Amino acid sequence: MFVFGLAVVFKLVSIQFFQGDKYKALASERVVKNVVIPANRGNVYSVKGNLLATSIPKYDIRFDAITPSAKTFEKYVKPLSDSLSKYSGKSSSYYQNELRKARANKNRYYLIARNVGYSDYIRLRNFPLLQLGAFKGGLIVEQTTKREHPMGGIAQRSIGYERFDEKGNVTRAGIDGAFGVKYLRGTDGQRKKQQIGKGQWKPLNDANEIDPKNGYDVYTTIDVNIQDIAHHALLEQLEKYKADHGCVVVMETKTGEIRAISNLGRNSDGYYYERLNYAVGESHESGSTFKLMALTAGIEDKVIDTSDVVDTENGVIKFYGKSVRDSHHGGYGKITISKAFEVSSNTAIVKAIDKAYGKTPSKFVDRLYAMNLNNDLDLPIIGEPKPVIPDPRIKNGRWSGIALQWMAYGYGVSFTPLQTLTFYNAIANDGEMVKPQFLREVKEFDHVVVPFKKEVINKQICSKETVSKVKQLLKNVVEKKHGTGHRLYSENFSMAGKTGTCQKDYANKDKLSYISSFAGYFPAENPKYSCIVVIHEPDKSVGYYGADVSGPVFKKIAQKIFTDTPITDEVKSLQVKVASVENEYESFYKTAQTYKTVMPNVVGLPAMDALALLENMQVKIKVKLEGSGVVKKQSINQNIKLKNNQVVVLSAS
């Protein structure tokens, strides 16, 4: 027993003096912990200040039924129940029973209201008893934030989000995800909480130990009006053609600022929503929209000219047993390169590229590289793939005996819609290629923290002469009757662009589908905006050509932008002189200067002019007007001297 007693004493001393700090810390961890208070994420705004994404604070209001003294509880339980009854609609007696039950059961975490907004939170914390705070009234407030998009589903994927799962993995999509860590997120705060049993935790203090610092606000380049136009134009066409998915991007030509970006995909129920960011992240074969790149390369290298004549034969040509076909049965005969582009002849374009570069395909590829077509756009938005361009010098399995010919009309190469648009925008911008911009500036209240300027990728992708020639080709596609885009032609508003129809899954005939696209800019003479429309897998029984499926979306967007947001924002001069008006004014002015005290001849003058003339004479007379229109008769003849308070009657009709 003596030895056992010594062992107990030794253990007590060991725990008290040698292991005391360890067990105190462990006890503290189990009873008290620091809880992170997330900072309010910064808002995302449109270019004109419309709210696109914001963090809304939400509150859970709970009650510690043990904290108030018995006297305090009895004093306030009925007034608190009355207030809660008015708030929720439940009876006051219900709340009295619940609150008394919570106190009897020593409930320190009784839920009063869940997920309420700020105004309700302020109202609740001012109710009787709760207004006494955490230590006297038992008030427990838990705050969370919820990200909301005021525009709903419009551009939701492009605006984006930042989400964490239960394992801590993060998903960052769109603008919100791209700029979250750097600008939007802010710095989290801290608050101590004490365990009160049953896995529940109660704040130790009524205030935070470390207050969270809110994130910055970001102002995007998105224009809400243009975004709305693009979204609904795309949605209407997707529904009409029962397509799988599609996207639209509208870019400001000079600056590269993205004014609208819409990505819609169909779910299993047939409804369309912002499923993925196809414009940024989906790379696919370009089809005929790549013909612009191919011809620009040939014209710049001076191995192709728009006046060159090519024989399309019977509309089918073969390379190594593989056929290239025109959509027009029987071909187009002998046509110029210009017309070949306008009618989108595959055989003519392929023949021209094969003749120019068949022996030196690397020269063609080098020209594409020189126009920055092999580089991604280095976008802040996550998920952009690198363009695919087969190169005979790179052994990666992409080059073959027909690679050059298939590249000529958009097969074997792969670009995202935004990469394709960037090239078309460069042509519209007289050869200057600018980087697509999604942000205008970052702000803290009214203070600009980070401004974003135009970024030039390539000052001149090709010569001005080449740009001029291909711009005329793009204009002819719409304006000329034989052009594939002539259905978009309008006498009142000019557009330029190229249709594209590309086969998808062509290796399996059972799965064969199409990608319909249209890329271009408007107005054709002085481009303000460039735009691309890409629609995947339209119902073949309804239609699949780019001119039919994607072209009308482009036209609707262009015309509505022009109508709702006129390209010319101001009138330079309203000082237009009309001879007849000038003569009438000179006559009126001369009469007014001559007749100060004698009656002038006002017959023939508009009644309002006659009144103004007589009422501004040096003699105070009373003018009575009978009728309206032009003065036909005056009661006092011309050159009669007038007297003060004399009445002059004018008859007009």
XYZ file of C-alpha atoms in Angstrom, residues 30-260:
231
model
C -11.519 20.745 -26.629
C -13.416 23.544 -24.910
C -12.322 26.728 -26.746
C -11.337 27.168 -30.384
C -10.696 29.950 -32.892
C -13.334 30.017 -35.609
C -12.619 31.635 -38.961
C -14.975 34.444 -39.984
C -14.941 34.635 -43.790
C -14.368 38.088 -45.254
C -17.057 39.503 -47.505
C -16.031 38.773 -51.074
C -15.755 41.827 -53.308
C -18.520 42.629 -55.779
C -18.311 42.073 -59.519
C -19.719 44.903 -61.653
C -20.393 45.503 -65.331
C -18.508 48.177 -67.244
C -21.321 50.638 -66.441
C -21.594 49.725 -62.760
C -24.412 47.141 -62.859
C -24.029 44.519 -60.148
C -23.139 41.089 -61.575
C -22.098 39.163 -58.440
C -22.198 40.044 -54.765
C -21.809 38.439 -51.333
C -24.960 38.619 -49.250
C -24.526 38.184 -45.467
C -26.891 35.662 -43.880
C -27.462 35.158 -40.147
C -28.579 32.381 -37.825
C -30.063 33.756 -34.584
C -29.869 31.444 -31.569
C -30.614 31.791 -27.844
C -28.617 30.567 -24.832
C -31.475 29.871 -22.403
C -29.133 29.473 -19.397
C -27.291 32.822 -19.628
C -30.101 35.223 -18.481
C -30.812 35.293 -14.765
C -34.158 33.918 -13.576
C -35.410 37.423 -12.850
C -34.362 38.723 -16.265
C -35.816 35.709 -18.074
C -39.213 36.034 -16.385
C -39.293 39.769 -17.049
C -38.685 39.472 -20.774
C -40.001 36.066 -21.835
C -43.494 37.327 -22.701
C -42.368 40.547 -24.516
C -39.834 38.438 -26.466
C -42.538 35.898 -27.348
C -44.873 38.699 -28.490
C -42.160 40.123 -30.768
C -41.300 36.706 -32.212
C -45.017 36.104 -32.824
C -45.273 39.295 -34.891
C -42.126 38.321 -36.793
C -43.043 34.733 -37.689
C -46.842 34.606 -37.412
C -46.818 31.848 -34.795
C -48.662 32.487 -31.526
C -47.044 34.150 -28.548
C -47.994 31.199 -26.345
C -46.085 28.882 -28.685
C -42.883 30.843 -28.155
C -43.409 31.118 -24.394
C -43.705 27.325 -24.179
C -40.645 26.801 -26.407
C -38.453 29.273 -24.508
C -39.446 27.859 -21.115
C -38.825 24.347 -22.376
C -35.379 25.405 -23.641
C -34.509 26.866 -20.226
C -35.802 23.773 -18.396
C -33.707 21.525 -20.690
C -30.680 23.839 -20.300
C -30.585 24.371 -24.070
C -27.746 26.781 -24.785
C -28.232 26.778 -28.571
C -31.968 27.222 -29.229
C -32.625 28.226 -32.864
C -34.802 31.323 -33.279
C -34.281 32.120 -36.989
C -32.129 30.647 -39.737
C -30.541 32.214 -42.820
C -32.069 35.685 -42.389
C -30.958 38.860 -44.166
C -29.327 41.897 -42.612
C -32.533 43.882 -42.030
C -34.178 40.937 -40.241
C -30.994 40.383 -38.242
C -31.074 43.990 -36.980
C -34.760 43.637 -36.172
C -34.296 40.377 -34.232
C -31.329 41.485 -32.162
C -33.383 44.460 -30.944
C -36.169 42.262 -29.585
C -36.710 42.249 -25.773
C -34.101 40.159 -23.911
C -32.005 39.638 -27.065
C -31.139 43.327 -27.069
C -29.214 42.760 -23.809
C -26.518 40.999 -25.844
C -24.604 37.755 -25.420
C -23.776 37.856 -21.701
C -27.060 39.119 -20.241
C -29.573 38.241 -22.932
C -28.163 34.973 -24.312
C -28.032 36.241 -27.907
C -25.958 34.082 -30.269
C -25.378 35.332 -33.829
C -23.684 33.254 -36.506
C -22.883 34.932 -39.810
C -22.275 33.300 -43.187
C -22.089 34.754 -46.680
C -23.815 33.610 -49.842
C -22.729 34.530 -53.379
C -25.581 35.731 -55.561
C -25.886 36.767 -59.211
C -28.498 39.523 -59.679
C -28.701 38.798 -63.436
C -29.635 35.177 -62.780
C -28.428 32.700 -65.378
C -27.214 35.334 -67.854
C -23.393 35.102 -68.173
C -23.292 33.143 -64.910
C -20.486 30.854 -66.055
C -18.379 33.741 -67.347
C -18.925 35.767 -64.171
C -17.971 32.575 -62.351
C -17.449 31.506 -58.761
C -14.974 30.021 -56.267
C -16.189 26.919 -54.408
C -14.637 24.590 -51.842
C -15.854 21.046 -51.254
C -15.806 19.133 -47.963
C -12.266 17.896 -48.694
C -10.942 21.419 -49.232
C -10.655 21.090 -53.023
C -11.368 24.342 -54.835
C -13.102 24.989 -58.163
C -12.524 28.385 -59.740
C -14.588 29.311 -62.783
C -14.935 32.530 -64.767
C -13.959 36.034 -63.700
C -14.872 35.475 -60.050
C -12.617 32.422 -59.906
C -9.765 33.960 -61.889
C -9.479 37.102 -59.782
C -10.734 35.715 -56.466
C -7.421 35.027 -54.750
C -5.767 38.253 -55.868
C -8.563 40.801 -55.512
C -12.006 39.558 -54.484
C -11.410 37.255 -51.551
C -10.205 39.658 -48.821
C -8.731 38.553 -45.454
C -10.657 36.337 -43.036
C -11.242 37.309 -39.390
C -11.284 35.209 -36.202
C -13.606 34.656 -33.273
C -13.272 32.473 -30.166
C -16.008 29.933 -29.456
C -16.593 27.703 -26.438
C -17.993 24.185 -26.573
C -21.281 23.942 -24.708
C -21.967 20.244 -25.187
C -23.492 18.007 -27.830
C -21.007 19.268 -30.411
C -22.342 22.825 -30.186
C -20.177 25.937 -29.934
C -21.035 29.349 -28.544
C -19.123 32.633 -29.153
C -17.168 33.719 -26.095
C -17.465 37.421 -26.887
C -20.044 39.590 -28.576
C -17.383 40.998 -30.911
C -14.747 39.466 -33.186
C -11.138 39.056 -32.012
C -9.931 39.877 -35.542
C -12.380 41.593 -37.893
C -12.411 40.332 -41.480
C -11.162 42.653 -44.219
C -13.459 42.699 -47.226
C -12.161 42.043 -50.739
C -11.817 44.588 -53.532
C -14.538 45.163 -56.123
C -13.782 44.354 -59.750
C -15.317 46.143 -62.710
C -15.564 43.929 -65.775
C -15.801 44.956 -69.426
C -19.235 43.313 -69.737
C -22.044 45.579 -70.957
C -25.327 44.357 -69.459
C -27.436 45.512 -72.440
C -25.206 43.799 -75.016
C -24.955 40.714 -72.794
C -28.733 40.486 -72.632
C -29.020 40.824 -76.420
C -26.386 38.136 -77.043
C -27.847 35.726 -74.477
C -31.396 35.790 -75.818
C -30.369 35.750 -79.490
C -28.274 32.625 -78.859
C -30.950 30.967 -76.706
C -33.639 31.484 -79.340
C -31.509 29.869 -82.053
C -30.412 26.942 -79.876
C -34.053 26.159 -79.124
C -35.059 26.527 -82.777
C -32.369 24.121 -84.027
C -32.446 21.850 -80.939
C -28.663 22.182 -80.696
C -26.515 20.651 -77.969
C -24.692 23.838 -76.974
C -23.327 27.111 -78.272
C -21.567 30.349 -77.432
C -21.411 33.992 -78.437
C -18.668 36.546 -77.820
C -18.875 40.267 -78.626
C -15.578 42.173 -78.490
C -14.830 45.889 -78.849
C -12.533 46.133 -81.862
C -10.016 48.771 -80.750
C -9.534 47.737 -77.127
C -10.270 44.004 -77.074
C -12.737 44.518 -74.223
C -15.324 41.728 -74.048
C -18.759 43.324 -74.059
C -20.702 40.049 -73.947
